[in-house]
Coordinates of N, CA and C in Angstrom, one line a residue:
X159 N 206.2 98.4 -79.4 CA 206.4 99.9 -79.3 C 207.5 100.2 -78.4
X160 N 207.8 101.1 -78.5 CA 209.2 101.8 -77.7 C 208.4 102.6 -76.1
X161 N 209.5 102.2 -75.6 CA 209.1 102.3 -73.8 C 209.5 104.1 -74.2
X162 N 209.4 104.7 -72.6 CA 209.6 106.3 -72.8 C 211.2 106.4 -72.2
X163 N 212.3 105.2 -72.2 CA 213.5 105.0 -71.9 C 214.3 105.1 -73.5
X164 N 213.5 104.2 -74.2 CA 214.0 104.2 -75.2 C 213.9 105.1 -76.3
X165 N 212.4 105.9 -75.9 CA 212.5 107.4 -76.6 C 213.5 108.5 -76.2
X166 N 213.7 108.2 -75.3 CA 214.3 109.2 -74.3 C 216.1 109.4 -74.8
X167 N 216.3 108.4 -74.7 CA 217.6 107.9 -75.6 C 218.0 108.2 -77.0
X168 N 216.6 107.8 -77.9 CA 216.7 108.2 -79.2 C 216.5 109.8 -79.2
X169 N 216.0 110.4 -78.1 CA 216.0 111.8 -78.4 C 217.5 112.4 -78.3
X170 N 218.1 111.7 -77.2 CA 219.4 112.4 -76.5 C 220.5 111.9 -78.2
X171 N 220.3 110.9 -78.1 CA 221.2 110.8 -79.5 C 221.5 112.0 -80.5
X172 N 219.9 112.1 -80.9 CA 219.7 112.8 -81.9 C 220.1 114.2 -82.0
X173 N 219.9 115.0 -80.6 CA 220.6 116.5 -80.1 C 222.1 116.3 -80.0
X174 N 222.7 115.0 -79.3 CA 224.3 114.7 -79.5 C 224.9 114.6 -81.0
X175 N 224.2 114.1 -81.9 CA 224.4 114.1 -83.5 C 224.2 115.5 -84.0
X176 N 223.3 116.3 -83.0 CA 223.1 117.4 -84.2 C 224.6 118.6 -83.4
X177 N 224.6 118.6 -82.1 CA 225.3 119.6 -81.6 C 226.5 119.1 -81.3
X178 N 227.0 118.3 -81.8 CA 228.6 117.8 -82.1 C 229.4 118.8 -83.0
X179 N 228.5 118.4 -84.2 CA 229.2 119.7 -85.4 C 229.3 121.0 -85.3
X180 N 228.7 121.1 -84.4 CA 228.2 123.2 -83.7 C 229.4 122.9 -82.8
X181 N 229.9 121.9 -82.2 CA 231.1 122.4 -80.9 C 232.3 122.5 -81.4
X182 N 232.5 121.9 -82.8 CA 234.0 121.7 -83.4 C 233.6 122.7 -83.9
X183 N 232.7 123.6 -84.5 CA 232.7 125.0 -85.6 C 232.5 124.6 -86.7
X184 N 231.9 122.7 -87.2 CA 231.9 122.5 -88.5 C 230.2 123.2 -88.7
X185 N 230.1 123.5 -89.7 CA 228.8 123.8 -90.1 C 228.7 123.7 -91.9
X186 N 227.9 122.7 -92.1 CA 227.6 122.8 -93.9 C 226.4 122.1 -93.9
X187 N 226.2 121.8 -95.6 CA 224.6 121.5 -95.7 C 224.5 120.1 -94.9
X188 N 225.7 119.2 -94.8 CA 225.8 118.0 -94.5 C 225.5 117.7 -92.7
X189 N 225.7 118.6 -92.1 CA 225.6 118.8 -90.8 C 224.5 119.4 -90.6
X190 N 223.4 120.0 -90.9 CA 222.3 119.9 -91.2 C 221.5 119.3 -91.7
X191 N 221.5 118.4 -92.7 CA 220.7 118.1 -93.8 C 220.8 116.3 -93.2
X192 N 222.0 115.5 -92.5 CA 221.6 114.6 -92.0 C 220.6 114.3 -90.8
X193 N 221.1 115.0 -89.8 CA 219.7 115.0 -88.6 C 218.1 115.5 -89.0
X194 N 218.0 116.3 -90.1 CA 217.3 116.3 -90.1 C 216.5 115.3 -91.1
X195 N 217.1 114.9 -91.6 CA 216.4 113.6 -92.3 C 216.3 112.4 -92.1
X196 N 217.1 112.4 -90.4 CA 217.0 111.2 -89.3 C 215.4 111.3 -88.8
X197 N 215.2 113.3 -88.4 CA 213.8 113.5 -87.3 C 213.2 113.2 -88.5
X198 N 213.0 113.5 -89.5 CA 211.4 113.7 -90.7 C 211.5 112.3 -91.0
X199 N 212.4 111.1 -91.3 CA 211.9 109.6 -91.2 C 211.7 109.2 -90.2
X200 N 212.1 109.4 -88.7 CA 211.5 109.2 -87.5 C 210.0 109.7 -87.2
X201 N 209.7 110.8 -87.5 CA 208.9 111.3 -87.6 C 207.9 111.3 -88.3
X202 N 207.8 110.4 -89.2 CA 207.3 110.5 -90.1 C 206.7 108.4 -90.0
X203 N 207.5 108.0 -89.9 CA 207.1 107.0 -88.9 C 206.0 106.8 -87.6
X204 N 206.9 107.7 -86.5 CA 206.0 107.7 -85.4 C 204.9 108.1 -85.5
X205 N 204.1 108.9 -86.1 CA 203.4 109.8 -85.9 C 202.0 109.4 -86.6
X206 N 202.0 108.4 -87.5 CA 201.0 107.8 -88.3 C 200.6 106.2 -87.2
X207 N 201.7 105.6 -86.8 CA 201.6 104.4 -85.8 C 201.4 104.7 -84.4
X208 N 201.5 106.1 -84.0 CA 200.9 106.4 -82.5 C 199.4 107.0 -82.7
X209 N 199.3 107.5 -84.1 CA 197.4 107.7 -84.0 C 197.0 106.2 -84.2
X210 N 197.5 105.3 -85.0 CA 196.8 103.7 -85.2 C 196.8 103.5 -84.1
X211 N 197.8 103.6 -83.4 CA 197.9 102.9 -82.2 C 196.5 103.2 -80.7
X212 N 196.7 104.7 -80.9 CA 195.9 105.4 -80.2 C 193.8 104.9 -80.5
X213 N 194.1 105.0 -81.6 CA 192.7 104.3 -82.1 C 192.4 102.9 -82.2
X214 N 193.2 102.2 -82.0 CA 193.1 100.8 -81.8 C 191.7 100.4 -81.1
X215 N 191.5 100.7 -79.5 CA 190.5 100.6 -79.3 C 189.1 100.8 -79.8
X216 N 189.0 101.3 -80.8 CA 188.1 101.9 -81.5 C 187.9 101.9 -82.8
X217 N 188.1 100.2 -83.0 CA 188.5 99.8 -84.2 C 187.2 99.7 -85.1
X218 N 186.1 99.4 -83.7 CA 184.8 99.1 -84.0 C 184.0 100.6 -85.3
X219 N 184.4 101.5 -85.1 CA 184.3 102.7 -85.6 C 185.1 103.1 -86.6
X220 N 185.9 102.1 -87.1 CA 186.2 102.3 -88.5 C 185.2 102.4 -89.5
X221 N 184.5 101.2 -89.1 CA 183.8 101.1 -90.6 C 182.3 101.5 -90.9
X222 N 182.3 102.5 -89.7 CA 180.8 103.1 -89.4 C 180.2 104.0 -90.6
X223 N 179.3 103.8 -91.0 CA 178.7 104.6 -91.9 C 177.9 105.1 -91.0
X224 N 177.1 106.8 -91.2 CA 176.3 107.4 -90.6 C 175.3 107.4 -91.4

């Protein structure tokens, strides 16, 4: 898993990639439409392997029937 250095980084990246194109005045679908389909596969990623992850301990309670 990723340390909170290494998120921290991938975050700053991702604001440097998006507000690059806003300082030169470029703006089109393409300056948009890449970062954000950097965050939603990032995202889309993290977010299913930090609940596994989070539940790990509690693995015992997967297969509980009531």
């Amino acid at each position: 898993m990723m340390n909170k250095l290494e998120n921290r980084r991938l975050l700053v990246m991702l604001i440097v990639l998006m507000r690059v194109p806003a300082w030169f005045g470029v703006m089109n679908i393409w300056t948009l439409l890449v970062p954000a389909a950097l965050f939603f596969f990032g995202a889309g990623m993290l977010f299913p392997l930090a609940t596994s992850g989070a539940m790990e301990p509690y693995a015992w309670l997967a297969a509980r029937v009531h």
